[in-house]
Each structure stands twice: as C-alpha cells, then as structure tokens.
Amino acid sequence: MAGKKLTLIANPGSASRKYALYDDRTLLASLHFENLGKRVVYSYWSLDKNIELKDAKVSHLAFAATKLRNLLSTNLSVDVNDISAIGMRVVAPSSYFQKSCLLTGRSIELLEGLEPRASLHINATLQEIKLLGAEFPTAKIVGASDSAFHANKPAYAAGYGISASDAKKLDIQRYGYHGLSVASAVSTLHLAKKLPARLIVCHLGSGVSVTAVKNGKSIDNTMGYSPLEGPVMATRSGSIDPTATQVIKKQLSLDEEGLQLYLNHRSGLKGISGVSDDIRELLEAEKKGSEPAKLALKMYVYRIQQAIGQMVAALGGVDAIVFTGTVGERSAEMRRRITAKLLYLGIALDPKSNHNLAAAIDVVSISPKHHPANLYVVPANEASRILLEVDKVLNK
C-alpha cells in the first residue's frame, strides 16, 4: 500500500482500545483490544479476514498500540508512512475540548493539566498519543471531542447551581460525554429514516450515560463536568454527594489522587459487588446466589431507569429509546430488566426479538409492532464520527 494516505482511528476507552483504518471513507480494517480475565485479547476484521479473540501478547491494555504497526503490515501491507492522519477520541472537561483540534504541544499540555479531573480517560489518551506518535511519526494527530455533540445544550441543562461568575472563571459546566456514540446513533437512525422528534439514547458500556435528543440535537446528557456523573458504571460510582466523598477521603486517609482513584476505579459494579465489573460475570455470580452481585445489578438497572425518566421529562415525552455500547448491544438480559418498568411510557419489549438479537449491524427494532414508542438497538460507530472530525480539522 505504499504511497497511500490512510487515516487511523484510535478510540482509547476506560476498558478497551479500538482502532479502525480508513482509505478516504472506506473502512479497510478494525481492531478491538479488551481484557479477558488476566489476558489482553483482540479481534481483527478486514474484507478478507476475521480473527476473534486472539492473544495480544502484551502485559497491559495500555500497550495495545504497540501491536498495530505489525498487524497492519502483516495483514494489509501498510507502511508506516501510509498513515497520514490519526484521529483520537478525547474526553476532557474543558471548553477548549468542546471542539475537535490538532493534538500538538499546547493542546497536549492542556490535556496533561486536566488529567486529574478525568484520569480514567485522559491518562489513556495521553498514553495513546505517545505510543502512536512513536509508531507513526509522520502522521498528524487530531483530537475528536467527545463532548462537542452536547456543546449546544440549553444553559439551564449545561449549568450547575453555583455562582455564574465562578462557573465562567473556573470553566465549570456539565459538558456531557459519549457524544461521538450518540451522534453515530442519531446519524444511523436518520439514514434509516427512523429518527424521531424525541429520542433517548442509552450508551451502556464500561461508562454509562443517557442522552435526550430533540430533533437530532442533544438537549441533555447524564454525564456532567467529568464522565463520573450519572448512573452507576463498571468501576465508577456515578453521581455521589460531594459531602460523602469528603467523608470517604478523610476516613480512608486518601489524598486527592487517591479519592479520584477510589471513585473512578474501585467503585461502581466492581465496588458494590466485590466480585467483578463485568456484567457477564455478575449475571453468572447472581445465578449462583451472590447477593452482592444481585445488588450491583439491581442498582445499575435502577439508576438507568431513573435516568431515562429524567430525560423523558427533559423532552416532554419520548418517541423512541436506543440501546448502544457494549452492554446495550450485547446483553438481552440487561435490556429486558431496564425496560421492565417503562410501560408507563408506552415502552414495551418484544421478548423474541430481544432474545434472538446476537449482534446488531444496523438499526434493529426490539419492540412490538404498532407500539406507541419504539425500542432500537443501534451499534456504536464512533470511528466513523471521529473520521468526520479529522476531515473537518485537517480541511480547515
């Protein structure tokens, strides 16, 4: 492929590393690295090859990027200099990162300064910038904002109940995240001619958020200043009273970094259950009679149901609900539990359609026909949204 000008998309998540390689708008290959027990495994897809869960042979997920050059060279004959641009998802609480930008000296310095405020994501992003920059030194790196889709939320939804002058001076607002995922769901529904006026998007993965979308635009999102706010997540506490965090900090003798570590890495499903942060493992533990696992799952479902109620209030009703993200797309059982209490909204699940859905590759309806509101499963396609952001930034 020598002489090609390709774009590599990098999506460093809190529990995965996703990559996609594009020639213009044509997807050539995708790779997904994740933890499986104590191993890091990856799946690889291209037009002529599909490898599922192969050992990545790295000691930690953070080093997944070091395997890319060899994998792309072996499978697609990609040369280092063929990669002219790298697009990377950026999750950062700052008005500067409410838009996409080139990741150069100044923007990287800003990210480093923001790391303590969203350590779970920014640390992974900084690692990726360093590793990918070393692997593909001639490529320009573009940061695709994960909060840009929420940037035009109404002021009453974006603000906190604090001094307006302090909020402006300190750059504090409810930025909201998972914007790339939500934007991809909205785009997919629009192309399928199924985008309603009042839509709720539930992104359920290691991170969890619920977004209210009116006429294709975000009007609210459960994540706030950082991705910590909102329902209970895999290892994140979700929304918690600040006074409670001060008690935790004092009684457990934590410093600021230790408190962030506690709330972001040792809480959520993992902290409640004491068993795992993986929905699949918790469902198995629940079957075996684990009460902590049962409680963790119950709290997870309950907080999402509450969040859906919040977003219905923001929209003044609902026409459709979308499930996306790893859990939203893969777990029929969690979709069943979450929708069980939504009949008051005119929301109902078709058990057969829900149970038989193995993997959505497009918009899939899991609600009964002729129901007042629709339920859809839509695969998250953040890579395609990041690609659009790369084009916008580089073509300015």
Coordinates of C-alpha atoms in Angstrom, one line a residue:
M1 CA 0.0 0.0 0.0
A2 CA 3.0 2.3 -0.3
G3 CA 2.0 5.8 -1.4
K4 CA -1.5 5.6 0.1
K5 CA -2.7 8.3 2.5
L6 CA -4.6 6.5 5.2
T7 CA -6.3 7.6 8.4
L8 CA -6.0 5.5 11.5
I9 CA -8.8 6.0 14.1
A10 CA -8.0 5.4 17.8
N11 CA -10.6 5.1 20.5
P12 CA -9.0 4.6 23.9
G13 CA -11.8 3.7 26.3
S14 CA -11.7 3.1 30.0
A15 CA -11.7 -0.7 29.4
S16 CA -10.8 -1.2 25.7
R17 CA -8.7 0.1 22.8
K18 CA -10.5 0.3 19.5
Y19 CA -8.8 1.1 16.1
A20 CA -10.0 1.4 12.6
L21 CA -8.1 2.1 9.3
Y22 CA -9.7 4.1 6.5
D23 CA -8.8 4.9 2.9
D24 CA -10.8 8.1 2.5
R25 CA -14.3 6.9 3.7
T26 CA -13.7 3.2 3.0
L27 CA -13.1 1.0 6.1
L28 CA -10.2 -1.3 5.5
A29 CA -9.8 -2.9 8.9
S30 CA -10.8 -2.7 12.5
L31 CA -9.2 -4.0 15.7
H32 CA -10.7 -4.2 19.2
F33 CA -8.5 -4.9 22.2
E34 CA -10.0 -5.8 25.6
N35 CA -9.3 -7.6 28.8
L36 CA -10.4 -11.2 29.1
G37 CA -9.6 -12.3 32.7
K38 CA -5.9 -11.6 33.1
R39 CA -5.1 -11.6 29.3
V40 CA -5.4 -8.9 26.7
V41 CA -7.1 -10.2 23.6
Y42 CA -8.0 -8.7 20.3
S43 CA -10.4 -9.2 17.4
Y44 CA -9.4 -8.2 13.9
W45 CA -11.6 -7.5 10.9
S46 CA -10.9 -6.8 7.2
L47 CA -12.6 -7.7 4.0
D48 CA -10.8 -11.0 3.7
K49 CA -10.1 -11.8 7.3
N50 CA -12.0 -12.1 10.6
I51 CA -10.0 -13.1 13.7
E52 CA -11.8 -13.4 17.0
L53 CA -10.2 -13.1 20.4
K54 CA -6.6 -13.8 19.7
D55 CA -4.0 -13.3 22.4
A56 CA -2.5 -9.8 22.0
K57 CA 0.7 -10.8 23.8
V58 CA 1.0 -7.6 25.8
S59 CA 1.2 -7.3 29.5
H60 CA -1.4 -4.5 29.7
L61 CA -4.1 -3.0 27.6
A62 CA -2.2 0.3 27.5
F63 CA 0.3 -1.2 25.2
A64 CA -2.2 -2.4 22.6
A65 CA -1.0 0.4 20.2
T66 CA 2.5 -1.2 20.0
K67 CA 0.9 -4.1 18.1
L68 CA -0.8 -2.0 15.4
R69 CA 2.1 -1.5 13.0
N70 CA 2.9 -5.2 12.8
L71 CA -0.7 -6.2 12.5
L72 CA -1.4 -3.7 9.7
S73 CA 1.8 -4.5 7.9
T74 CA 1.2 -8.3 8.1
N75 CA -2.5 -8.2 7.1
L76 CA -2.7 -5.2 4.8
S77 CA 0.9 -4.4 3.8
V78 CA 0.5 -1.0 5.3
D79 CA 3.8 1.0 5.6
V80 CA 4.4 3.4 8.4
N81 CA 4.4 6.4 6.1
D82 CA 1.0 5.3 4.6
I83 CA -0.7 6.7 7.8
S84 CA -1.0 10.4 7.2
A85 CA -3.5 11.2 10.0
I86 CA -4.6 9.7 13.3
G87 CA -8.0 10.6 14.8
M88 CA -8.4 10.0 18.5
R89 CA -11.4 10.4 20.8
V90 CA -10.8 13.0 23.5
V91 CA -12.7 13.1 26.8
A92 CA -11.7 16.2 28.7
P93 CA -13.6 18.7 31.0
S94 CA -12.8 21.9 29.3
S95 CA -14.5 24.4 26.9
Y96 CA -11.3 24.2 24.8
F97 CA -12.0 20.5 24.1
Q98 CA -15.7 21.1 23.3
K99 CA -14.5 21.2 19.7
S100 CA -12.0 18.9 17.8
C101 CA -8.5 20.1 17.3
L102 CA -4.9 19.1 16.3
L103 CA -3.1 17.5 19.2
T104 CA 0.1 19.5 19.3
G105 CA 2.3 20.9 22.0
R106 CA -0.3 23.3 23.5
S107 CA -3.3 21.0 23.4
I108 CA -1.2 18.2 24.9
E109 CA -0.1 20.4 27.7
L110 CA -3.7 21.3 28.4
L111 CA -4.7 17.7 28.5
E112 CA -1.9 16.9 30.9
G113 CA -3.2 19.7 33.2
L114 CA -6.7 18.2 33.1
E115 CA -5.7 14.6 33.7
P116 CA -6.6 14.6 37.5
R117 CA -10.2 15.7 36.6
A118 CA -10.9 12.8 34.2
S119 CA -8.0 10.4 34.9
L120 CA -9.7 7.3 33.6
H121 CA -9.9 8.7 30.1
I122 CA -7.2 11.4 29.8
N123 CA -4.4 9.1 31.0
A124 CA -5.3 6.6 28.3
T125 CA -5.4 9.3 25.7
L126 CA -2.0 10.7 26.7
Q127 CA -0.6 7.2 26.5
E128 CA -2.0 6.7 23.0
I129 CA -0.6 10.0 21.8
K130 CA 2.8 9.0 22.9
L131 CA 2.7 5.4 21.6
L132 CA 1.0 6.2 18.3
G133 CA 3.3 9.2 17.8
A134 CA 6.3 6.8 18.1
E135 CA 4.7 4.1 15.9
F136 CA 3.6 6.5 13.1
P137 CA 5.8 9.6 13.4
T138 CA 4.8 11.3 10.2
A139 CA 1.0 11.3 11.0
K140 CA -0.9 14.3 12.2
I141 CA -2.9 13.5 15.3
V142 CA -6.4 15.0 15.6
G143 CA -8.4 15.0 18.9
A144 CA -12.1 14.3 18.2
S145 CA -14.1 15.9 21.0
D146 CA -16.5 13.5 22.8
S147 CA -18.5 16.4 24.2
A148 CA -18.9 18.5 21.0
F149 CA -22.3 16.9 20.3
H150 CA -23.6 18.3 23.6
A151 CA -22.0 21.8 23.3
N152 CA -25.3 23.5 22.4
K153 CA -27.3 22.2 25.3
P154 CA -29.6 24.8 26.8
A155 CA -27.9 26.9 29.5
Y156 CA -30.2 25.5 32.2
A157 CA -29.2 22.0 31.3
A158 CA -25.4 22.8 31.0
G159 CA -25.0 24.7 34.2
Y160 CA -24.6 23.8 37.9
G161 CA -26.2 25.7 40.7
I162 CA -23.1 27.7 41.6
S163 CA -22.1 31.3 41.1
A164 CA -22.3 32.1 37.4
S165 CA -19.1 34.2 37.6
D166 CA -17.2 31.3 39.3
A167 CA -18.5 28.9 36.8
K168 CA -17.2 31.1 33.9
K169 CA -13.9 31.8 35.6
L170 CA -13.2 28.2 36.5
D171 CA -14.6 26.8 33.2
I172 CA -17.1 24.6 35.1
Q173 CA -20.2 23.3 33.4
R174 CA -21.9 20.0 32.6
Y175 CA -20.0 19.2 29.4
G176 CA -21.6 15.7 28.8
Y177 CA -19.8 12.8 27.1
H178 CA -20.4 9.8 24.8
G179 CA -21.2 12.5 22.2
L180 CA -19.5 10.6 19.4
S181 CA -21.5 7.5 20.2
V182 CA -24.8 9.4 20.5
A183 CA -24.1 11.3 17.2
S184 CA -23.4 8.0 15.4
A185 CA -26.7 6.5 16.7
V186 CA -28.6 9.7 15.6
S187 CA -26.9 9.5 12.1
T188 CA -27.7 5.8 11.7
L189 CA -31.4 6.4 12.6
H190 CA -31.6 9.4 10.2
L191 CA -30.2 7.4 7.3
A192 CA -32.7 4.6 8.1
K193 CA -35.5 7.2 8.1
K194 CA -36.3 6.3 11.7
L195 CA -35.1 9.3 13.6
P196 CA -38.0 10.6 15.8
A197 CA -38.5 14.1 17.3
R198 CA -38.0 12.9 20.9
L199 CA -35.2 10.3 21.3
I200 CA -33.4 8.8 24.3
V201 CA -30.0 7.2 23.7
C202 CA -28.7 4.8 26.4
H203 CA -25.0 4.2 25.9
L204 CA -24.2 1.3 28.2
G205 CA -20.6 0.1 28.4
S206 CA -17.9 0.5 31.0
G207 CA -19.2 4.0 31.1
V208 CA -22.9 4.7 31.2
S209 CA -24.8 7.7 30.0
V210 CA -28.4 8.6 28.9
T211 CA -29.0 11.4 26.5
A212 CA -32.1 13.3 25.5
V213 CA -32.1 14.2 21.8
K214 CA -34.7 16.6 20.3
N215 CA -35.0 16.9 16.5
G216 CA -31.5 15.4 16.2
K217 CA -29.8 17.7 18.8
S218 CA -28.7 16.9 22.3
I219 CA -30.6 18.8 24.9
D220 CA -29.2 17.0 28.0
N221 CA -26.9 14.1 29.0
T222 CA -26.4 12.5 32.4
M223 CA -22.6 12.9 32.4
G224 CA -21.5 16.3 33.7
Y225 CA -18.3 18.1 34.3
S226 CA -16.5 14.8 34.1
P227 CA -17.6 11.3 33.0
L228 CA -18.1 10.4 36.6
E229 CA -21.6 11.9 36.9
G230 CA -24.7 9.8 36.1
P231 CA -25.8 6.3 36.7
V232 CA -23.6 3.6 38.4
M233 CA -21.0 2.3 35.9
A234 CA -18.5 -0.5 35.7
T235 CA -15.9 0.9 38.1
R236 CA -17.2 4.5 38.5
S237 CA -19.6 5.4 41.3
G238 CA -21.8 7.6 39.2
S239 CA -23.4 10.7 40.9
I240 CA -22.5 11.0 44.6
D241 CA -23.0 13.7 47.2
P242 CA -19.8 15.7 47.5
T243 CA -20.1 15.6 51.3
A244 CA -20.0 11.8 51.1
T245 CA -16.8 12.0 49.1
Q246 CA -15.2 14.2 51.7
V247 CA -16.1 11.6 54.4
I248 CA -14.6 8.9 52.2
K249 CA -11.4 10.9 51.7
K250 CA -11.0 11.7 55.4
Q251 CA -11.9 8.3 56.9
L252 CA -9.9 6.3 54.4
S253 CA -6.9 8.7 54.6
L254 CA -6.9 9.5 50.9
D255 CA -5.3 12.4 49.1
E256 CA -7.0 14.0 46.0
E257 CA -5.5 11.5 43.6
G258 CA -6.5 8.6 45.9
L259 CA -10.1 9.9 46.1
Q260 CA -10.3 10.1 42.3
L261 CA -8.8 6.5 42.1
Y262 CA -11.4 5.3 44.5
L263 CA -14.4 6.9 42.7
N264 CA -13.3 6.0 39.2
H265 CA -11.6 2.6 39.6
R266 CA -12.8 1.0 42.8
S267 CA -16.5 1.8 42.8
G268 CA -19.5 1.1 40.6
L269 CA -20.3 -2.5 39.9
K270 CA -16.9 -3.6 41.0
G271 CA -17.1 -1.8 44.4
I272 CA -20.7 -2.8 45.1
S273 CA -20.3 -6.4 44.2
G274 CA -16.8 -7.1 45.3
V275 CA -16.9 -9.6 42.5
S276 CA -16.4 -8.0 39.1
D277 CA -17.1 -5.0 36.9
D278 CA -18.2 -7.3 34.1
I279 CA -21.9 -7.7 33.6
R280 CA -21.5 -11.2 32.2
E281 CA -19.6 -12.3 35.3
L282 CA -22.1 -10.6 37.7
L283 CA -25.0 -12.4 36.0
E284 CA -23.3 -15.7 36.5
A285 CA -22.5 -14.8 40.1
E286 CA -26.1 -13.8 40.7
K287 CA -27.3 -17.2 39.3
K288 CA -25.0 -18.9 41.9
G289 CA -26.7 -16.9 44.7
S290 CA -24.3 -14.0 45.2
E291 CA -26.3 -11.2 47.0
P292 CA -23.7 -8.5 46.4
A293 CA -23.8 -9.3 42.6
K294 CA -27.6 -9.2 42.7
L295 CA -27.5 -5.8 44.5
A296 CA -24.9 -4.4 42.0
L297 CA -27.1 -5.4 39.0
K298 CA -30.2 -4.1 40.7
M299 CA -28.6 -0.7 41.4
Y300 CA -27.2 -0.5 37.8
V301 CA -30.7 -1.1 36.3
Y302 CA -32.5 1.2 38.8
R303 CA -30.2 4.2 38.1
I304 CA -30.6 3.8 34.4
Q305 CA -34.4 3.6 34.7
Q306 CA -34.2 6.8 36.8
A307 CA -32.0 8.5 34.2
I308 CA -34.5 7.6 31.4
G309 CA -37.2 9.2 33.5
Q310 CA -35.1 12.4 33.8
M311 CA -34.6 12.5 30.0
V312 CA -38.3 11.9 29.3
A313 CA -39.0 15.0 31.5
A314 CA -36.4 17.0 29.6
L315 CA -38.1 16.0 26.3
G316 CA -41.7 16.2 27.4
G317 CA -42.3 12.6 26.3
V318 CA -40.5 10.0 24.3
D319 CA -40.9 8.5 20.8
A320 CA -38.0 6.0 20.8
I321 CA -35.3 4.7 23.0
V322 CA -31.9 3.4 21.7
F323 CA -29.6 0.9 23.3
T324 CA -26.0 1.2 22.2
G325 CA -22.5 0.5 23.6
T326 CA -21.1 -2.9 24.5
V327 CA -23.7 -3.8 27.2
G328 CA -26.5 -2.1 25.3
E329 CA -25.8 -4.0 22.1
R330 CA -24.8 -7.4 23.6
S331 CA -26.9 -8.0 26.7
A332 CA -30.5 -9.0 26.1
E333 CA -31.0 -9.7 29.8
M334 CA -30.0 -6.1 30.8
R335 CA -32.2 -4.6 28.1
R336 CA -35.1 -6.8 29.4
R337 CA -34.5 -5.6 33.0
I338 CA -34.2 -2.0 32.2
T339 CA -37.3 -1.8 30.1
A340 CA -39.4 -3.9 32.5
K341 CA -40.6 -0.7 34.3
L342 CA -41.1 1.5 31.3
L343 CA -44.7 0.5 30.4
Y344 CA -45.9 3.8 31.8
L345 CA -44.1 5.5 28.9
G346 CA -45.7 3.3 26.3
I347 CA -42.4 1.3 26.0
A348 CA -42.6 -2.4 25.7
L349 CA -40.1 -5.1 24.7
D350 CA -40.7 -7.9 22.2
P351 CA -39.1 -10.8 24.1
K352 CA -38.4 -12.9 21.0
S353 CA -36.8 -10.0 19.0
N354 CA -34.7 -9.1 22.1
H355 CA -33.6 -12.6 22.9
N356 CA -32.7 -13.5 19.3
L357 CA -30.5 -10.5 18.7
A358 CA -26.9 -11.7 18.6
A359 CA -25.2 -8.6 17.1
A360 CA -26.7 -5.5 15.5
I361 CA -25.1 -4.3 12.3
D362 CA -27.7 -1.7 11.7
V363 CA -30.9 -0.4 13.3
V364 CA -32.8 -3.3 14.9
S365 CA -36.2 -2.9 16.4
I366 CA -36.9 -4.9 19.6
S367 CA -40.3 -3.5 20.4
P368 CA -43.7 -4.9 19.3
K369 CA -45.1 -3.6 16.0
H370 CA -47.6 -0.7 16.2
H371 CA -46.5 0.3 19.7
P372 CA -46.6 4.0 20.8
A373 CA -42.8 4.2 21.3
N374 CA -40.0 2.2 19.6
L375 CA -37.1 0.4 21.1
Y376 CA -34.0 0.1 19.0
V377 CA -30.5 -1.5 19.3
V378 CA -28.0 0.5 17.2
P379 CA -24.3 -0.4 17.0
A380 CA -22.0 2.3 18.2
N381 CA -19.9 3.6 15.3
E382 CA -17.7 6.2 16.9
A383 CA -14.9 5.6 14.4
S384 CA -17.0 7.0 11.5
R385 CA -17.7 10.1 13.6
I386 CA -14.1 10.6 14.5
L387 CA -13.2 10.3 10.8
L388 CA -15.6 13.2 10.1
E389 CA -13.9 15.3 12.8
V390 CA -10.4 14.5 11.3
D391 CA -11.6 15.7 7.9
K392 CA -13.1 18.9 9.4
V393 CA -10.0 19.8 11.3
L394 CA -7.5 19.0 8.5
N395 CA -9.5 20.6 5.8
K396 CA -10.0 24.0 7.6

